[in-house]
């Protein structure tokens, strides 16, 4: 054993303290003992052991109380209770209050060893899980910082240089040069869109959304987006209408992230529509949710692509559309809807159009 682990034995019976000490010392543990609860708790604070063996039946403060104090002091300490024959019920009670295991008296050295060994394995597992969690968090944070500063910032600067050149501020730009710079700028914008979407996914976390949820109007969110994209839709000759709401439109949600969901869906309904097509949006109260559907008269999605449509980076390859979009919009929408405990579904027919339906919980549903 590289690291010497400490075991504190709290028992009023001297023979029990001595025999447990002997067995565990032989196995390489550091041992200290206490003959009552008060002394045990004092030693616990001074010595900070990894394991505590607690006799349930002691004069003065009882084992259960000691156990509670041990858990309060440090939940990572592994407490094992020692019980007499007649106290199986209290052993069960002790387990409920956080004891890791119990040892009924009398026990053999081997039984004691097995329980301590199991406790040790559990302690190692907890430590391992904790360090993995910390490592994962660090990687995620580093990843976000790296993407933001090392990738996005220089690209934004490059875009600004393109603007300066295209504006003729640093001299005349020949038509051929202009054409090439515009193409480069277009690709750069695509790359920035991808990075921004990617960052959105990395930043999304369960806690963030659950904390910010409140009762909000889906109609308000949809209207705001439709107002914003209307000029773009009109330019493409696409009519957008929001049909009268059926029932309530109040959901329990985070406004900002739901705006992103509907913005992605409505933008797609324009992007994958046909000239002079249309988009109709319905909001309907169902028994178990508020359902919002975005129906377009666009190019549709072939059956074989539908199962993958919400996967990250999945794009339906169609001629003439290569390089557009990031393939992340729908996966972001799905992740946000899932974090709201909602659902998102699609029905689509190639050449006819698609309908994306988002179901979100009503405020009273949680
Ligand atoms: P992106 O639009 O950036 O490619 P999305 O995740 O938003 O990524 O969409 C994934 C794919 O699903 C798109 O490449 C597109 O082919 C298809 N798609 C999404 N919305 C529609 C729609 N309303 N009509 C037809 N196809 C769609």
Short mmCIF file of C-alpha atoms and ligand atoms in Angstrom, two decimals:
data_model
loop_
_atom_site.label_atom_id
_atom_site.label_comp_id
_atom_site.label_asym_id
_atom_site.label_seq_id
_atom_site.Cartn_x
_atom_site.Cartn_y
_atom_site.Cartn_z
CA UNK A 1 0.00 0.00 0.00
CA UNK A 2 1.66 3.30 -1.06
CA UNK A 3 -0.50 5.69 0.92
CA UNK A 4 -1.08 4.74 4.59
CA UNK A 5 -4.81 5.07 5.21
CA UNK A 6 -6.14 6.01 8.63
CA UNK A 7 -8.84 4.09 10.47
CA UNK A 8 -10.45 5.41 13.63
CA UNK A 9 -12.14 2.81 15.82
CA UNK A 10 -14.82 4.14 18.19
CA UNK A 11 -15.98 1.39 20.55
CA UNK A 12 -16.48 1.20 24.30
CA UNK A 13 -15.26 -2.43 24.43
CA UNK A 14 -11.51 -2.52 24.87
CA UNK A 15 -11.18 -6.06 23.47
CA UNK A 16 -12.96 -4.97 20.30
CA UNK A 17 -10.70 -1.91 19.86
CA UNK A 18 -7.59 -4.03 20.41
CA UNK A 19 -8.54 -6.86 18.08
CA UNK A 20 -9.60 -4.55 15.23
CA UNK A 21 -6.40 -2.51 15.70
CA UNK A 22 -4.24 -5.62 15.54
CA UNK A 23 -5.87 -6.94 12.37
CA UNK A 24 -5.79 -3.64 10.51
CA UNK A 25 -2.30 -2.62 11.63
CA UNK A 26 -1.05 -5.89 10.20
CA UNK A 27 -2.61 -4.89 6.87
CA UNK A 28 -0.72 -1.58 6.86
CA UNK A 29 -3.39 0.84 8.12
CA UNK A 30 -2.71 3.60 10.65
CA UNK A 31 -4.98 3.12 13.63
CA UNK A 32 -6.32 5.27 16.42
CA UNK A 33 -9.04 4.39 18.87
CA UNK A 34 -11.60 6.10 21.06
CA UNK A 35 -13.68 4.58 23.85
CA UNK A 36 -16.70 6.83 23.46
CA UNK A 37 -18.45 9.07 20.95
CA UNK A 38 -17.16 12.38 22.29
CA UNK A 39 -13.55 11.28 22.26
CA UNK A 40 -14.08 9.76 18.82
CA UNK A 41 -15.45 13.01 17.37
CA UNK A 42 -12.53 14.96 18.85
CA UNK A 43 -10.04 12.58 17.25
CA UNK A 44 -11.96 12.69 14.01
CA UNK A 45 -11.39 16.45 13.73
CA UNK A 46 -7.76 16.30 14.78
CA UNK A 47 -6.70 13.28 12.80
CA UNK A 48 -9.07 13.25 9.79
CA UNK A 49 -9.16 9.49 9.09
CA UNK A 50 -10.36 7.91 5.84
CA UNK A 51 -12.42 5.25 7.67
CA UNK A 52 -14.34 5.23 10.94
CA UNK A 53 -15.57 2.08 12.65
CA UNK A 54 -18.42 3.01 14.97
CA UNK A 55 -20.01 0.79 17.57
CA UNK A 56 -23.72 1.53 17.57
CA UNK A 57 -24.29 0.72 21.24
CA UNK A 58 -22.16 2.91 23.42
CA UNK A 59 -22.78 4.74 26.65
CA UNK A 60 -22.97 8.52 26.23
CA UNK A 61 -23.64 9.72 22.71
CA UNK A 62 -24.81 6.77 20.66
CA UNK A 63 -23.37 5.40 17.43
CA UNK A 64 -26.11 6.84 15.22
CA UNK A 65 -25.43 10.34 16.46
CA UNK A 66 -21.69 9.87 15.98
CA UNK A 67 -22.38 8.61 12.48
CA UNK A 68 -24.38 11.74 11.64
CA UNK A 69 -21.61 13.98 12.94
CA UNK A 70 -19.02 12.05 10.90
CA UNK A 71 -21.09 12.54 7.71
CA UNK A 72 -21.53 16.24 8.53
CA UNK A 73 -17.81 16.68 9.16
CA UNK A 74 -16.75 15.10 5.88
CA UNK A 75 -19.12 13.13 3.62
CA UNK A 76 -16.13 11.46 1.98
CA UNK A 77 -15.11 9.61 5.17
CA UNK A 78 -16.27 6.01 4.97
CA UNK A 79 -18.20 5.08 8.12
CA UNK A 80 -18.75 1.43 8.99
CA UNK A 81 -20.96 0.54 11.92
CA UNK A 82 -20.43 -2.37 14.29
CA UNK A 83 -23.64 -3.91 15.59
CA UNK A 84 -24.59 -6.53 18.15
CA UNK A 85 -26.97 -9.37 17.26
CA UNK A 86 -29.97 -7.63 18.71
CA UNK A 87 -29.54 -4.41 16.75
CA UNK A 88 -30.15 -5.34 13.11
CA UNK A 89 -32.84 -2.69 12.92
CA UNK A 90 -30.45 -0.01 14.05
CA UNK A 91 -27.96 -1.27 11.46
CA UNK A 92 -30.59 -0.67 8.80
CA UNK A 93 -31.22 2.77 10.29
CA UNK A 94 -27.48 3.43 10.22
CA UNK A 95 -27.33 2.51 6.52
CA UNK A 96 -30.17 4.91 5.85
CA UNK A 97 -28.24 7.64 7.61
CA UNK A 98 -25.19 7.16 5.44
CA UNK A 99 -23.15 4.30 6.93
CA UNK A 100 -21.24 2.60 4.14
CA UNK A 101 -21.67 -0.90 5.59
CA UNK A 102 -22.18 -2.75 8.84
CA UNK A 103 -20.37 -5.53 10.66
CA UNK A 104 -22.47 -7.72 12.97
CA UNK A 105 -20.66 -8.90 16.12
CA UNK A 106 -18.91 -11.28 16.45
CA UNK A 107 -16.96 -11.04 13.19
CA UNK A 108 -13.85 -12.74 11.91
CA UNK A 109 -10.67 -10.89 10.90
CA UNK A 110 -11.43 -11.82 7.32
CA UNK A 111 -14.91 -10.23 7.47
CA UNK A 112 -13.41 -7.02 8.80
CA UNK A 113 -10.75 -7.03 6.07
CA UNK A 114 -13.34 -7.62 3.32
CA UNK A 115 -15.49 -4.71 4.47
CA UNK A 116 -12.54 -2.33 4.75
CA UNK A 117 -11.30 -3.45 1.34
CA UNK A 118 -14.72 -2.81 -0.21
CA UNK A 119 -14.80 0.61 1.44
CA UNK A 120 -11.37 1.33 0.03
CA UNK A 121 -12.50 0.40 -3.47
CA UNK A 122 -15.47 2.72 -3.12
CA UNK A 123 -13.26 5.53 -1.87
CA UNK A 124 -10.99 5.07 -4.89
CA UNK A 125 -13.97 5.07 -7.24
CA UNK A 126 -15.31 8.30 -5.71
CA UNK A 127 -11.90 9.94 -6.03
CA UNK A 128 -11.50 8.75 -9.60
CA UNK A 129 -14.97 10.00 -10.59
CA UNK A 130 -14.25 13.36 -8.93
CA UNK A 131 -10.95 13.80 -10.75
CA UNK A 132 -12.56 12.79 -14.07
CA UNK A 133 -15.31 15.34 -13.49
CA UNK A 134 -12.75 18.04 -12.75
CA UNK A 135 -10.70 17.07 -15.81
CA UNK A 136 -13.78 17.12 -18.05
CA UNK A 137 -14.78 20.56 -16.78
CA UNK A 138 -11.27 21.87 -17.36
CA UNK A 139 -11.18 20.46 -20.90
CA UNK A 140 -14.56 22.04 -21.66
CA UNK A 141 -13.49 25.40 -20.28
CA UNK A 142 -10.16 25.30 -22.11
CA UNK A 143 -11.95 24.26 -25.27
CA UNK A 144 -14.32 27.21 -25.13
CA UNK A 145 -11.51 29.67 -24.35
CA UNK A 146 -9.33 28.21 -27.08
CA UNK A 147 -12.07 28.34 -29.72
CA UNK A 148 -13.10 31.85 -28.72
CA UNK A 149 -9.69 33.45 -28.56
CA UNK A 150 -7.48 31.46 -30.83
CA UNK A 151 -9.91 30.70 -33.64
CA UNK A 152 -12.73 33.19 -33.63
CA UNK A 153 -10.87 36.40 -32.80
CA UNK A 154 -8.33 36.19 -35.68
CA UNK A 155 -11.12 35.29 -38.11
CA UNK A 156 -13.12 38.35 -37.06
CA UNK A 157 -10.00 40.47 -37.65
CA UNK A 158 -9.50 38.95 -41.11
CA UNK A 159 -13.12 39.82 -41.91
CA UNK A 160 -12.49 43.43 -40.86
CA UNK A 161 -9.46 43.62 -43.18
CA UNK A 162 -11.62 42.34 -46.05
CA UNK A 163 -14.15 45.09 -45.32
CA UNK A 164 -11.40 47.71 -45.40
CA UNK A 165 -10.04 46.42 -48.72
CA UNK A 166 -13.52 46.10 -50.28
CA UNK A 167 -14.38 49.62 -49.12
CA UNK A 168 -11.50 50.93 -51.25
CA UNK A 169 -9.91 52.54 -48.17
CA UNK A 170 -6.43 51.23 -48.99
CA UNK A 171 -6.62 51.72 -52.74
CA UNK A 172 -8.64 50.70 -55.74
CA UNK A 173 -9.72 47.09 -56.01
CA UNK A 174 -9.86 45.54 -59.47
CA UNK A 175 -13.14 43.71 -60.30
CA UNK A 176 -11.38 40.31 -60.38
CA UNK A 177 -9.77 40.97 -56.98
CA UNK A 178 -13.12 42.10 -55.58
CA UNK A 179 -14.78 38.93 -56.79
CA UNK A 180 -12.15 36.77 -55.10
CA UNK A 181 -12.22 38.71 -51.85
CA UNK A 182 -16.03 38.45 -51.75
CA UNK A 183 -15.74 34.68 -52.16
CA UNK A 184 -13.15 34.51 -49.38
CA UNK A 185 -15.38 36.69 -47.18
CA UNK A 186 -18.32 34.40 -47.85
CA UNK A 187 -16.33 31.33 -46.78
CA UNK A 188 -15.03 33.18 -43.76
CA UNK A 189 -18.57 34.02 -42.68
CA UNK A 190 -19.52 30.35 -43.06
CA UNK A 191 -16.60 29.38 -40.85
CA UNK A 192 -17.55 31.96 -38.22
CA UNK A 193 -21.13 30.70 -38.25
CA UNK A 194 -19.83 27.19 -37.65
CA UNK A 195 -17.63 28.33 -34.77
CA UNK A 196 -20.46 30.31 -33.18
CA UNK A 197 -22.82 27.32 -33.43
CA UNK A 198 -20.13 25.10 -32.00
CA UNK A 199 -19.63 27.44 -29.07
CA UNK A 200 -23.39 27.51 -28.46
CA UNK A 201 -23.37 23.74 -28.13
CA UNK A 202 -20.37 23.71 -25.82
CA UNK A 203 -21.88 26.37 -23.56
CA UNK A 204 -25.28 24.74 -23.27
CA UNK A 205 -25.67 22.99 -20.00
CA UNK A 206 -28.53 21.56 -18.10
CA UNK A 207 -28.19 23.82 -15.04
CA UNK A 208 -28.13 27.01 -17.09
CA UNK A 209 -31.49 26.33 -18.71
CA UNK A 210 -33.27 24.82 -15.72
CA UNK A 211 -32.29 27.78 -13.54
CA UNK A 212 -33.56 30.36 -16.00
CA UNK A 213 -36.90 28.75 -16.84
CA UNK A 214 -40.08 30.71 -16.26
CA UNK A 215 -43.55 31.06 -17.75
CA UNK A 216 -43.16 32.69 -21.18
CA UNK A 217 -45.22 33.24 -24.30
CA UNK A 218 -44.19 31.23 -27.36
CA UNK A 219 -46.22 33.57 -29.56
CA UNK A 220 -44.08 36.53 -28.47
CA UNK A 221 -40.90 34.65 -29.28
CA UNK A 222 -42.16 33.55 -32.69
CA UNK A 223 -43.50 37.03 -33.58
CA UNK A 224 -40.18 38.64 -32.70
CA UNK A 225 -38.28 36.24 -34.96
CA UNK A 226 -40.77 36.55 -37.80
CA UNK A 227 -40.53 40.37 -37.66
CA UNK A 228 -36.77 40.09 -37.79
CA UNK A 229 -36.55 37.70 -40.74
CA UNK A 230 -39.49 39.11 -42.75
CA UNK A 231 -37.32 41.30 -45.02
CA UNK A 232 -35.14 38.30 -45.86
CA UNK A 233 -38.23 36.16 -46.54
CA UNK A 234 -39.81 38.88 -48.71
CA UNK A 235 -36.62 39.16 -50.70
CA UNK A 236 -36.97 35.45 -51.52
CA UNK A 237 -40.68 35.91 -52.23
CA UNK A 238 -41.67 33.73 -49.26
CA UNK A 239 -44.84 34.52 -47.30
CA UNK A 240 -44.72 33.93 -43.55
CA UNK A 241 -47.88 33.73 -41.46
CA UNK A 242 -48.60 32.95 -37.81
CA UNK A 243 -52.04 31.30 -37.51
CA UNK A 244 -54.36 32.14 -34.58
CA UNK A 245 -53.24 30.46 -31.33
CA UNK A 246 -55.36 27.52 -30.18
CA UNK A 247 -55.56 27.59 -26.37
CA UNK A 248 -52.65 28.77 -24.26
CA UNK A 249 -49.19 29.63 -25.60
CA UNK A 250 -47.47 29.75 -22.19
CA UNK A 251 -44.55 27.39 -21.69
CA UNK A 252 -42.00 26.89 -18.96
CA UNK A 253 -38.82 27.87 -20.69
CA UNK A 254 -35.71 29.95 -21.05
CA UNK A 255 -36.52 32.79 -23.45
CA UNK A 256 -33.06 33.26 -24.88
CA UNK A 257 -32.44 29.64 -25.74
CA UNK A 258 -35.97 29.13 -27.11
CA UNK A 259 -35.43 32.15 -29.37
CA UNK A 260 -32.47 30.29 -30.76
CA UNK A 261 -34.55 27.14 -31.36
CA UNK A 262 -37.26 28.96 -33.31
CA UNK A 263 -34.79 31.19 -35.09
CA UNK A 264 -32.93 28.10 -36.37
CA UNK A 265 -36.17 26.42 -37.48
CA UNK A 266 -37.66 29.51 -39.16
CA UNK A 267 -34.37 30.34 -40.87
CA UNK A 268 -34.20 26.80 -42.23
CA UNK A 269 -37.80 27.11 -43.45
CA UNK A 270 -36.67 30.11 -45.52
CA UNK A 271 -33.31 28.67 -46.54
CA UNK A 272 -34.75 25.36 -47.78
CA UNK A 273 -37.94 26.81 -49.27
CA UNK A 274 -38.64 27.39 -52.96
CA UNK A 275 -39.09 30.79 -54.58
CA UNK A 276 -42.56 32.17 -53.82
CA UNK A 277 -43.11 29.44 -51.25
CA UNK A 278 -44.71 29.93 -47.87
CA UNK A 279 -44.23 29.26 -44.18
CA UNK A 280 -47.08 28.85 -41.71
CA UNK A 281 -46.63 28.67 -37.98
CA UNK A 282 -49.19 27.19 -35.59
CA UNK A 283 -49.22 27.26 -31.79
CA UNK A 284 -51.58 24.83 -30.16
CA UNK A 285 -52.25 23.76 -26.59
CA UNK A 286 -52.26 19.97 -26.31
CA UNK A 287 -53.03 17.83 -23.26
CA UNK A 288 -49.43 17.39 -22.28
CA UNK A 289 -47.60 20.31 -23.92
CA UNK A 290 -47.71 23.43 -26.07
CA UNK A 291 -46.99 22.37 -29.65
CA UNK A 292 -45.49 24.85 -32.11
CA UNK A 293 -45.26 23.76 -35.75
CA UNK A 294 -43.32 25.42 -38.54
CA UNK A 295 -44.56 24.21 -41.90
CA UNK A 296 -42.78 25.12 -45.12
CA UNK A 297 -43.47 24.45 -48.77
CA UNK A 298 -39.81 23.81 -49.50
CA UNK A 299 -37.61 21.15 -50.97
CA UNK A 300 -38.39 18.62 -48.21
CA UNK A 301 -36.12 15.93 -46.83
CA UNK A 302 -35.89 12.42 -48.24
CA UNK A 303 -36.98 9.61 -45.92
CA UNK A 304 -33.49 8.11 -45.62
CA UNK A 305 -32.09 11.36 -44.21
CA UNK A 306 -34.80 11.97 -41.62
CA UNK A 307 -33.35 9.76 -38.83
CA UNK A 308 -30.04 11.67 -38.94
CA UNK A 309 -31.37 15.18 -39.37
CA UNK A 310 -30.84 16.19 -35.69
CA UNK A 311 -27.29 14.77 -35.50
CA UNK A 312 -24.38 17.15 -35.13
CA UNK A 313 -22.83 18.22 -38.46
CA UNK A 314 -25.38 16.25 -40.48
CA UNK A 315 -26.27 17.95 -43.73
CA UNK A 316 -28.36 16.56 -46.54
CA UNK A 317 -26.14 16.74 -49.60
CA UNK A 318 -28.01 18.39 -52.42
CA UNK A 319 -26.56 19.89 -55.54
CA UNK A 320 -26.12 23.62 -55.39
CA UNK A 321 -26.08 23.83 -51.59
CA UNK A 322 -22.58 22.67 -50.73
CA UNK A 323 -20.78 24.68 -48.10
CA UNK A 324 -23.86 26.51 -46.80
CA UNK A 325 -24.65 26.27 -43.11
CA UNK A 326 -22.88 24.37 -40.37
CA UNK A 327 -25.06 21.31 -39.97
CA UNK A 328 -25.43 22.26 -36.30
CA UNK A 329 -28.65 24.31 -36.26
CA UNK A 330 -31.02 21.38 -35.75
CA UNK A 331 -28.76 19.62 -33.24
CA UNK A 332 -28.60 22.83 -31.16
CA UNK A 333 -32.39 23.12 -31.37
CA UNK A 334 -32.80 19.52 -30.24
CA UNK A 335 -30.35 19.88 -27.38
CA UNK A 336 -32.15 22.98 -26.09
CA UNK A 337 -35.58 21.35 -26.42
CA UNK A 338 -34.33 18.21 -24.63
CA UNK A 339 -32.95 20.35 -21.80
CA UNK A 340 -36.48 21.75 -21.44
CA UNK A 341 -37.85 18.19 -21.20
CA UNK A 342 -39.66 18.82 -24.48
CA UNK A 343 -39.59 17.07 -27.84
CA UNK A 344 -38.90 18.00 -31.45
CA UNK A 345 -40.16 16.05 -34.46
CA UNK A 346 -40.17 16.41 -38.19
CA UNK A 347 -42.48 15.29 -40.96
CA UNK A 348 -41.32 15.86 -44.48
CA UNK A 349 -41.92 14.92 -48.08
CA UNK A 350 -39.34 15.56 -50.75
CA UNK A 351 -40.44 18.27 -53.13
CA UNK A 352 -43.50 19.10 -51.02
CA UNK A 353 -42.22 20.55 -47.76
CA UNK A 354 -41.39 19.95 -44.12
CA UNK A 355 -43.06 20.50 -40.76
CA UNK A 356 -40.98 20.77 -37.61
CA UNK A 357 -42.98 20.50 -34.39
CA UNK A 358 -41.64 21.49 -30.99
CA UNK A 359 -43.52 20.40 -27.85
CA UNK A 360 -42.69 22.27 -24.66
CA UNK A 361 -44.02 21.72 -21.14
CA UNK A 362 -46.71 24.01 -19.78
CA UNK A 363 -45.79 26.03 -16.66
CA UNK A 364 -48.02 23.93 -14.41
CA UNK A 365 -46.49 20.67 -15.61
CA UNK A 366 -43.45 20.72 -13.34
P1 LIG B 1 -27.60 23.58 -41.73
O1 LIG B 1 -28.88 24.24 -42.13
O2 LIG B 1 -26.62 24.54 -41.14
O3 LIG B 1 -27.02 22.71 -42.78
P2 LIG B 1 -29.19 22.19 -39.75
O4 LIG B 1 -28.76 21.35 -38.61
O5 LIG B 1 -30.03 23.38 -39.47
O6 LIG B 1 -27.87 22.59 -40.52
O7 LIG B 1 -29.96 21.26 -40.76
C1 LIG B 1 -29.42 20.01 -41.13
C2 LIG B 1 -29.89 19.63 -42.52
O8 LIG B 1 -31.28 19.39 -42.48
C3 LIG B 1 -29.68 20.74 -43.54
O9 LIG B 1 -28.44 20.59 -44.18
C4 LIG B 1 -30.84 20.56 -44.49
O10 LIG B 1 -30.46 19.72 -45.55
C5 LIG B 1 -31.91 19.83 -43.70
N1 LIG B 1 -33.01 20.73 -43.33
C6 LIG B 1 -33.18 21.40 -42.19
N2 LIG B 1 -34.32 22.10 -42.18
C7 LIG B 1 -34.92 21.86 -43.38
C8 LIG B 1 -36.14 22.28 -44.00
N3 LIG B 1 -36.98 23.10 -43.37
N4 LIG B 1 -36.39 21.81 -45.23
C9 LIG B 1 -35.56 20.98 -45.85
N5 LIG B 1 -34.40 20.55 -45.33
C10 LIG B 1 -34.07 20.97 -44.11
#
